[in-house]
mmCIF file of C-alpha atoms in Angstrom:
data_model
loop_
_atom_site.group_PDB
_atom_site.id
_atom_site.type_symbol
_atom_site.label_atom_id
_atom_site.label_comp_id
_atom_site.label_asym_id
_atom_site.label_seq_id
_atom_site.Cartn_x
_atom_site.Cartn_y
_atom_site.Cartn_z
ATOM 1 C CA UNK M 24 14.921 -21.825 -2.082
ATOM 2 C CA UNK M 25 14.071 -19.415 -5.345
ATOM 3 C CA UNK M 26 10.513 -18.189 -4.855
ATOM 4 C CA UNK M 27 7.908 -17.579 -7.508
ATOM 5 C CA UNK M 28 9.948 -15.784 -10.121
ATOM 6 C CA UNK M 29 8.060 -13.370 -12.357
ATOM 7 C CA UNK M 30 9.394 -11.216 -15.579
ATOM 8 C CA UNK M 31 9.575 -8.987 -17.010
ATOM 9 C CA UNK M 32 9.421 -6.587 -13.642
ATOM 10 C CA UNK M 33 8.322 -3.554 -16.040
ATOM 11 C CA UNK M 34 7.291 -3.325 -19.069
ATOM 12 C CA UNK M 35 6.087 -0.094 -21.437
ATOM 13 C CA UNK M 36 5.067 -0.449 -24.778
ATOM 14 C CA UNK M 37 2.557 0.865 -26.969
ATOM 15 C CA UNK M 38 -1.380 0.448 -27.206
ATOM 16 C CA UNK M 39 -2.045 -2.693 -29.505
ATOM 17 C CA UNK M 40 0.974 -4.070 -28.961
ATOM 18 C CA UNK M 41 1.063 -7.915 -27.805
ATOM 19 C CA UNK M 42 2.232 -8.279 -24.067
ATOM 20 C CA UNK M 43 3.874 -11.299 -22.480
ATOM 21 C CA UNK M 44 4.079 -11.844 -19.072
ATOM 22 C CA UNK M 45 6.222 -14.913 -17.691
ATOM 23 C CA UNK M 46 5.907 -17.069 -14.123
ATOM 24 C CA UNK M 47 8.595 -19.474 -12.715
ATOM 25 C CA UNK M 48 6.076 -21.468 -9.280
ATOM 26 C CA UNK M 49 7.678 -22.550 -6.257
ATOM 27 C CA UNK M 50 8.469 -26.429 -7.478
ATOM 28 C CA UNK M 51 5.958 -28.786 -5.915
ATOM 29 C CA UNK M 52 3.705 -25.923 -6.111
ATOM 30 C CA UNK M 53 0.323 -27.618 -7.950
ATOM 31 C CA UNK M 54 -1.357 -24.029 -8.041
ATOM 32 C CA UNK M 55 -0.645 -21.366 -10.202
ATOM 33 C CA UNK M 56 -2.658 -17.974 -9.974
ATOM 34 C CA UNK M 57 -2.721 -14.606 -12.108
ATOM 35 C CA UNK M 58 -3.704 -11.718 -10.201
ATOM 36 C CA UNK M 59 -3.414 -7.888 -11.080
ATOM 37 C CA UNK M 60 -3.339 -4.757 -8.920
ATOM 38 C CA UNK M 61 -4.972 -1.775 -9.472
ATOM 39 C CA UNK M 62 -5.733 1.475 -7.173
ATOM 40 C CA UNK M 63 -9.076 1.419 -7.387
ATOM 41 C CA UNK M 64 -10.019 -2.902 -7.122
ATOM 42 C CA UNK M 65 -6.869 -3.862 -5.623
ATOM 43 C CA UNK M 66 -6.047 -7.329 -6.169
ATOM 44 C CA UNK M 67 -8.331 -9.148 -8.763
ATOM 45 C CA UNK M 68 -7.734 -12.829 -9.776
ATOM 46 C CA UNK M 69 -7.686 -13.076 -13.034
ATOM 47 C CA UNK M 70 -7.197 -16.996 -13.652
ATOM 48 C CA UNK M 71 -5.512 -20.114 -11.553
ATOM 49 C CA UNK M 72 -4.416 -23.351 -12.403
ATOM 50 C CA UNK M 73 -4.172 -26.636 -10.911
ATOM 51 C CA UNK M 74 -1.492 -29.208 -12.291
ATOM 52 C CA UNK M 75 -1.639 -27.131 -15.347
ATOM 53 C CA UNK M 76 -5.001 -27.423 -15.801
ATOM 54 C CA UNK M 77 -7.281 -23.969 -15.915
ATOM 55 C CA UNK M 78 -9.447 -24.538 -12.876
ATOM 56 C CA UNK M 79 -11.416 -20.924 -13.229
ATOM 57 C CA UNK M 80 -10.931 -17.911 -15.486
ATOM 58 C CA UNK M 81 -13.764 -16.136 -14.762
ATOM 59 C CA UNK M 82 -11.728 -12.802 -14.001
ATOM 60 C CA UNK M 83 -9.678 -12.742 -17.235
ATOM 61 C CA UNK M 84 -11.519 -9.312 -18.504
ATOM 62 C CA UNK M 85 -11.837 -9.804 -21.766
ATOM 63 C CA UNK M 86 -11.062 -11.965 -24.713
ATOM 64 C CA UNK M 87 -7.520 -10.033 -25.410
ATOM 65 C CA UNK M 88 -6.295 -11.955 -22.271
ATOM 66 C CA UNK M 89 -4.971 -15.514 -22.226
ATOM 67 C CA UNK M 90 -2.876 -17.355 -19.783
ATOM 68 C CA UNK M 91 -1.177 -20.501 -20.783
ATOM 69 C CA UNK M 92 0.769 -23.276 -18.666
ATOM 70 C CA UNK M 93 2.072 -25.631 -20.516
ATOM 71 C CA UNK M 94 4.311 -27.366 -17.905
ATOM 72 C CA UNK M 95 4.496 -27.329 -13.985
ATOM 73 C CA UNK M 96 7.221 -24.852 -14.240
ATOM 74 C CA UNK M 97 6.266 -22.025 -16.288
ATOM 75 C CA UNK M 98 3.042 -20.052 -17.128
ATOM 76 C CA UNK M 99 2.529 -17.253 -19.536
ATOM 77 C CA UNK M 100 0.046 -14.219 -19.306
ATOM 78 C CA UNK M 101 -0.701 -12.841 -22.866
ATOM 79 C CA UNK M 102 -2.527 -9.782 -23.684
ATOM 80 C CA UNK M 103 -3.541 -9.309 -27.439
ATOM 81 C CA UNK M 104 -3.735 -6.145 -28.651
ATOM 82 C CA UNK M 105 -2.776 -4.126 -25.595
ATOM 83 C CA UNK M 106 -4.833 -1.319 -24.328
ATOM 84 C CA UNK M 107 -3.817 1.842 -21.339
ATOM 85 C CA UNK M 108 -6.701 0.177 -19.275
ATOM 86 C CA UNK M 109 -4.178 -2.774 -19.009
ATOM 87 C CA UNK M 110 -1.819 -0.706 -16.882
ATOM 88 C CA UNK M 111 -1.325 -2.394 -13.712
ATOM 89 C CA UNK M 112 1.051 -4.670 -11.659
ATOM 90 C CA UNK M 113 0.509 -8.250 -12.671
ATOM 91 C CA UNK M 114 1.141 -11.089 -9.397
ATOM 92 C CA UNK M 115 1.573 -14.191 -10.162
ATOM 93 C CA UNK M 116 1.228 -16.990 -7.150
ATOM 94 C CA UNK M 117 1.672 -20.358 -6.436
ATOM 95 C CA UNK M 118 0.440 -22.373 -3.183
ATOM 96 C CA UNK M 119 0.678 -26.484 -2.550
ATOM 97 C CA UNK M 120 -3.036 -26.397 -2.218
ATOM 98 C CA UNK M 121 -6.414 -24.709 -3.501
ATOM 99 C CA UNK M 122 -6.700 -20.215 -2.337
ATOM 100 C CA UNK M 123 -8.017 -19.686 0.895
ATOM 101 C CA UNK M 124 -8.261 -23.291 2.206
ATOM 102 C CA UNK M 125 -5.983 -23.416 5.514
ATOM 103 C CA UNK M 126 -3.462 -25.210 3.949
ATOM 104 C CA UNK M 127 -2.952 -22.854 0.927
ATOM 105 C CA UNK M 128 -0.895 -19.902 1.918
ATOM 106 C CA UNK M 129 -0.120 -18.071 -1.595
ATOM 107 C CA UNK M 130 3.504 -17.173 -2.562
ATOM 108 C CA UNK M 131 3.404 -14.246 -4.858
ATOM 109 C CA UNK M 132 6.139 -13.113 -6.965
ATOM 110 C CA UNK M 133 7.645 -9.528 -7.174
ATOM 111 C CA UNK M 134 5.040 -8.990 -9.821
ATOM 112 C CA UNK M 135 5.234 -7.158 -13.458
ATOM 113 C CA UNK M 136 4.856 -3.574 -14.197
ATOM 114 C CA UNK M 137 2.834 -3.364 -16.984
ATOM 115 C CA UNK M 138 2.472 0.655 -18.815
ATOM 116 C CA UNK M 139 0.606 0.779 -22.260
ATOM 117 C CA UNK M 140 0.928 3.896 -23.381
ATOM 118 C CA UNK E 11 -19.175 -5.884 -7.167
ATOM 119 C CA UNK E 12 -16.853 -5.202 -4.034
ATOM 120 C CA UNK E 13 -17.325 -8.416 -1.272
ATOM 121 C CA UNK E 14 -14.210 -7.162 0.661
ATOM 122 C CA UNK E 15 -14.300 -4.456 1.446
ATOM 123 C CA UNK E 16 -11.283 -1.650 3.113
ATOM 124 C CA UNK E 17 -13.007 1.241 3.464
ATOM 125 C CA UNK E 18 -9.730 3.229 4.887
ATOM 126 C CA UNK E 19 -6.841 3.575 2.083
ATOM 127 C CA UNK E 20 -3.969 4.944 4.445
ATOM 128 C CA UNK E 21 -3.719 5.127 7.838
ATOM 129 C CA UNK E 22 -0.977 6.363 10.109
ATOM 130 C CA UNK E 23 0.318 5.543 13.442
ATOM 131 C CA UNK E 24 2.909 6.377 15.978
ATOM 132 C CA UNK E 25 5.552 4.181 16.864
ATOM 133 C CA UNK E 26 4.361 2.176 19.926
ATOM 134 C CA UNK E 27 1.150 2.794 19.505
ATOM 135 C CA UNK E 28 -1.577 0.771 18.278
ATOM 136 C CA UNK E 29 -2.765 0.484 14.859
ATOM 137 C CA UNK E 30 -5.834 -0.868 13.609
ATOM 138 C CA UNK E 31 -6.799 -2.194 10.027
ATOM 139 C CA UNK E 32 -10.515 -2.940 9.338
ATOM 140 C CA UNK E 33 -12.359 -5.197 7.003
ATOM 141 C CA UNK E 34 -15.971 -5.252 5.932
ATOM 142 C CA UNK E 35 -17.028 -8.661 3.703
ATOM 143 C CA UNK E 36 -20.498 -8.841 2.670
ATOM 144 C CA UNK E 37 -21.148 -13.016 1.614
ATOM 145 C CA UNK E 38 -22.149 -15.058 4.383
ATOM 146 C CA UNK E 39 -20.099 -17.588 2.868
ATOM 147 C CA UNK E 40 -17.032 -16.832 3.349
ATOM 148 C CA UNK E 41 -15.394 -19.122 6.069
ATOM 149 C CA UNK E 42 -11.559 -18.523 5.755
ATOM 150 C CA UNK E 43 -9.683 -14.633 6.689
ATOM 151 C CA UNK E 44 -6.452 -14.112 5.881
ATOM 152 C CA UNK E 45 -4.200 -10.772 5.992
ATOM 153 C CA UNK E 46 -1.605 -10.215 3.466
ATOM 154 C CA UNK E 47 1.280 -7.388 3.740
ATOM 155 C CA UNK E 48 3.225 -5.793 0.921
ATOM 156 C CA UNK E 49 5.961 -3.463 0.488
ATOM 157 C CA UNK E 50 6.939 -1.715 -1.899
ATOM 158 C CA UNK E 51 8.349 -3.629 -5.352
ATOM 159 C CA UNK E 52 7.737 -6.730 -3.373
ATOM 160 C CA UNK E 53 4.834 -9.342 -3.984
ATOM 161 C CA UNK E 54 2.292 -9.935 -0.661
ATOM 162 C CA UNK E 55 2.895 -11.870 1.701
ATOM 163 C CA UNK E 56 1.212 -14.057 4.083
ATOM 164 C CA UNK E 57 0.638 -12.510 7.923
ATOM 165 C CA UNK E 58 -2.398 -14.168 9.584
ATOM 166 C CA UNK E 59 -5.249 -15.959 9.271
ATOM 167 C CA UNK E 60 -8.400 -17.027 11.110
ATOM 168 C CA UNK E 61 -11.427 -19.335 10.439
ATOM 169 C CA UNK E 62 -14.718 -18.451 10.840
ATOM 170 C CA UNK E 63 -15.511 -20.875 14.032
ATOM 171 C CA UNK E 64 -12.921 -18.425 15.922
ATOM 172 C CA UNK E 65 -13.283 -14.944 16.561
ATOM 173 C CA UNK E 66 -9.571 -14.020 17.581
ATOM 174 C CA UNK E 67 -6.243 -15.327 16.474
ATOM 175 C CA UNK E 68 -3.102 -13.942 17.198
ATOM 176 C CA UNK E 69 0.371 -14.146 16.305
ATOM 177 C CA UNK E 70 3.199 -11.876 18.508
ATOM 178 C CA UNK E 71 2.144 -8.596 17.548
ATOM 179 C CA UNK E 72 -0.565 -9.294 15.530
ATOM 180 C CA UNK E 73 -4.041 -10.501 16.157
ATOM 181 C CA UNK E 74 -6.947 -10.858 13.833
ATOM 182 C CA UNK E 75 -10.695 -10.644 15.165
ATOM 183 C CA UNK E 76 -13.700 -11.346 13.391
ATOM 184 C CA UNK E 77 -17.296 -10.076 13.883
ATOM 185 C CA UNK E 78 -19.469 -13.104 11.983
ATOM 186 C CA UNK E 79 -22.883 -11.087 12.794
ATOM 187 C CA UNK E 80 -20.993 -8.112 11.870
ATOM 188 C CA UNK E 81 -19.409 -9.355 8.770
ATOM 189 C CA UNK E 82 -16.627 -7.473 9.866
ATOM 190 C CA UNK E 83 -12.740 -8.592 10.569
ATOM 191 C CA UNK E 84 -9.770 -6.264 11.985
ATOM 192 C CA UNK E 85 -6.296 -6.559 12.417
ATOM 193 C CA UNK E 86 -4.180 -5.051 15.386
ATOM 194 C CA UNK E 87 -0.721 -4.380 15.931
ATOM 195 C CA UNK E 88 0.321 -3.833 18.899
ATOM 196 C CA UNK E 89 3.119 -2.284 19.371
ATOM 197 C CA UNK E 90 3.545 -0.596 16.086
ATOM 198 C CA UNK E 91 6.822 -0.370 14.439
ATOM 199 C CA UNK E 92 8.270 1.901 11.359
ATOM 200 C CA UNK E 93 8.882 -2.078 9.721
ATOM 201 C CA UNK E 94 5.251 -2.609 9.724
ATOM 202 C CA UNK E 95 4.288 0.356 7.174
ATOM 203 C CA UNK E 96 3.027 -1.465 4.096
ATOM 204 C CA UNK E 97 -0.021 -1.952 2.554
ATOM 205 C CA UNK E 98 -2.315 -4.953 4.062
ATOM 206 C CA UNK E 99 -4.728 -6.573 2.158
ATOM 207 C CA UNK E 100 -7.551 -8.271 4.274
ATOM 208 C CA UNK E 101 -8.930 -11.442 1.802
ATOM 209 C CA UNK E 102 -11.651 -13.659 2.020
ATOM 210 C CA UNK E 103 -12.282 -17.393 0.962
ATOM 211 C CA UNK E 104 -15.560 -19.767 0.319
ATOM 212 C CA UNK E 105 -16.553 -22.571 -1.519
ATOM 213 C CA UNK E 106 -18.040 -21.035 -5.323
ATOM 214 C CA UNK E 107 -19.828 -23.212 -8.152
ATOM 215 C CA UNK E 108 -17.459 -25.545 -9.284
ATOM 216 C CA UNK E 109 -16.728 -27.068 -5.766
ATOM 217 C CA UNK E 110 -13.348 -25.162 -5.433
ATOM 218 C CA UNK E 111 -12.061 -22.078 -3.239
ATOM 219 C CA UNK E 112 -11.936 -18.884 -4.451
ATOM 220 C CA UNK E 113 -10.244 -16.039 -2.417
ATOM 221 C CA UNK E 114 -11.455 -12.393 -2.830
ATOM 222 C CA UNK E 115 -9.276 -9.589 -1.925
ATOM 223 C CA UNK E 116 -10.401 -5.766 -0.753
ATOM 224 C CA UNK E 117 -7.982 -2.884 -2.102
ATOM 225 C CA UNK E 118 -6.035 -2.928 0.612
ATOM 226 C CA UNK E 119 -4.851 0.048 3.214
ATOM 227 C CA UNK E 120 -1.901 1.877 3.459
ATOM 228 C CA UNK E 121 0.009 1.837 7.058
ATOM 229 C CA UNK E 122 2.247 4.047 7.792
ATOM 230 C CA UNK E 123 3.649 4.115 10.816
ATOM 231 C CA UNK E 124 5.866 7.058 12.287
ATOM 232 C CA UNK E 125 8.526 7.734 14.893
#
């Protein structure tokens, strides 16, 4: 079975620029989550969705992020205008039920390399 | 605010020999531990988990404990092997406003483990 399937796997482009990142879930999967990586705060969730529906986005950082799911098979992570704090790797993740409940082992993808130069 | 805390980025180990990966969490209500591994260019994945009416699950090689009064968790290996070096995030779950889970992940520690 395909896992979660995440693109583009890197990505460089210039501050300002608009950013799109892209998520195939696991199908059945009802949960969809955003997470990034950095060195210093290691993963962060940034937002997660249940049956498409934005459940919390309390960790999106700022107003130049958005996240999107407009059907149970694909998600978008925008980020508008792009900035060199933004460098990270973006995870996304989908589980059959809620984070951290016993049930709800996460799937991650191979996540995007994001570089804003 | 950090609530998971890894206070050791890298650590490395000798083939056969034990290794142990720490965790520090500092809300008392978090009631689900989980360990995630990841390798290079490859998303985590999921390792082991305990809840917080146990203090020791294990899994082959692997066994989580946790330390409630402590608010601490650790993993061991035992024996090591040059497949385990990855990075291993220790996470943390609880109920927040809003009625739902929420799992909170430390920055994770570096294994390396050598022949």
């Amino acid at each position: 079975d395909a896992g979660v399937i995440q693109s583009p796997r890197h990505e460089v482009t210039e501050m300002g620029q608009e950013v799109t990142l892209r998520c195939k879930p696991i199908s059945g999967h009802d949960y969809l989550f955003w997470y990034r990586q950095t060195m210093m705060r290691g993963l962060e969730l940034l937002i997660y969705f249940n049956n498409n529906v934005p459940i919390d986005d309390s960790g999106m950082p700022e107003d130049r992020f958005s996240a999107k799911m407009p059907n149970a098979s694909f998600s978008t992570l925008k980020i508008q205008p792009s900035e060199p704090r933004d460098s990270a790797v973006y995870f996304c993740a989908s589980s059959l039920a809620g984070q951290g409940s016993p049930t709800g082992e996460l799937f991650f993808g191979e996540g995007s390399r994001l570089t804003v130069l | 605010d950090q609530q998971v805390k890894q206070n050791s980025p890298s650590l490395s180990v000798q083939e056969g020999r034990i290794s142990i990966l720490n965790c520090d969490y500092t809300n008392s209500m978090f009631d689900y531990f989980l360990w995630y591994k990841k390798y290079p260019a490859e998303g985590p994945t999921f390792l082991i988990s305990i809840s917080s009416i146990k203090d020791k699950n294990e899994d082959g090689r692997f066994t989580v404990f946790l330390n409630k009064s402590a608010k601490h968790l650790s993993l061991h290996i035992v024996p090591s092997q040059p497949g385990d070096s990855a990075v291993y995030f220790c996470a943390a779950s609880a109920k927040f406003s809003g009625g739902y889970n929420k799992l909170i992940f430390g920055a994770g520690t570096r294994l390396a483990v050598h022949p």
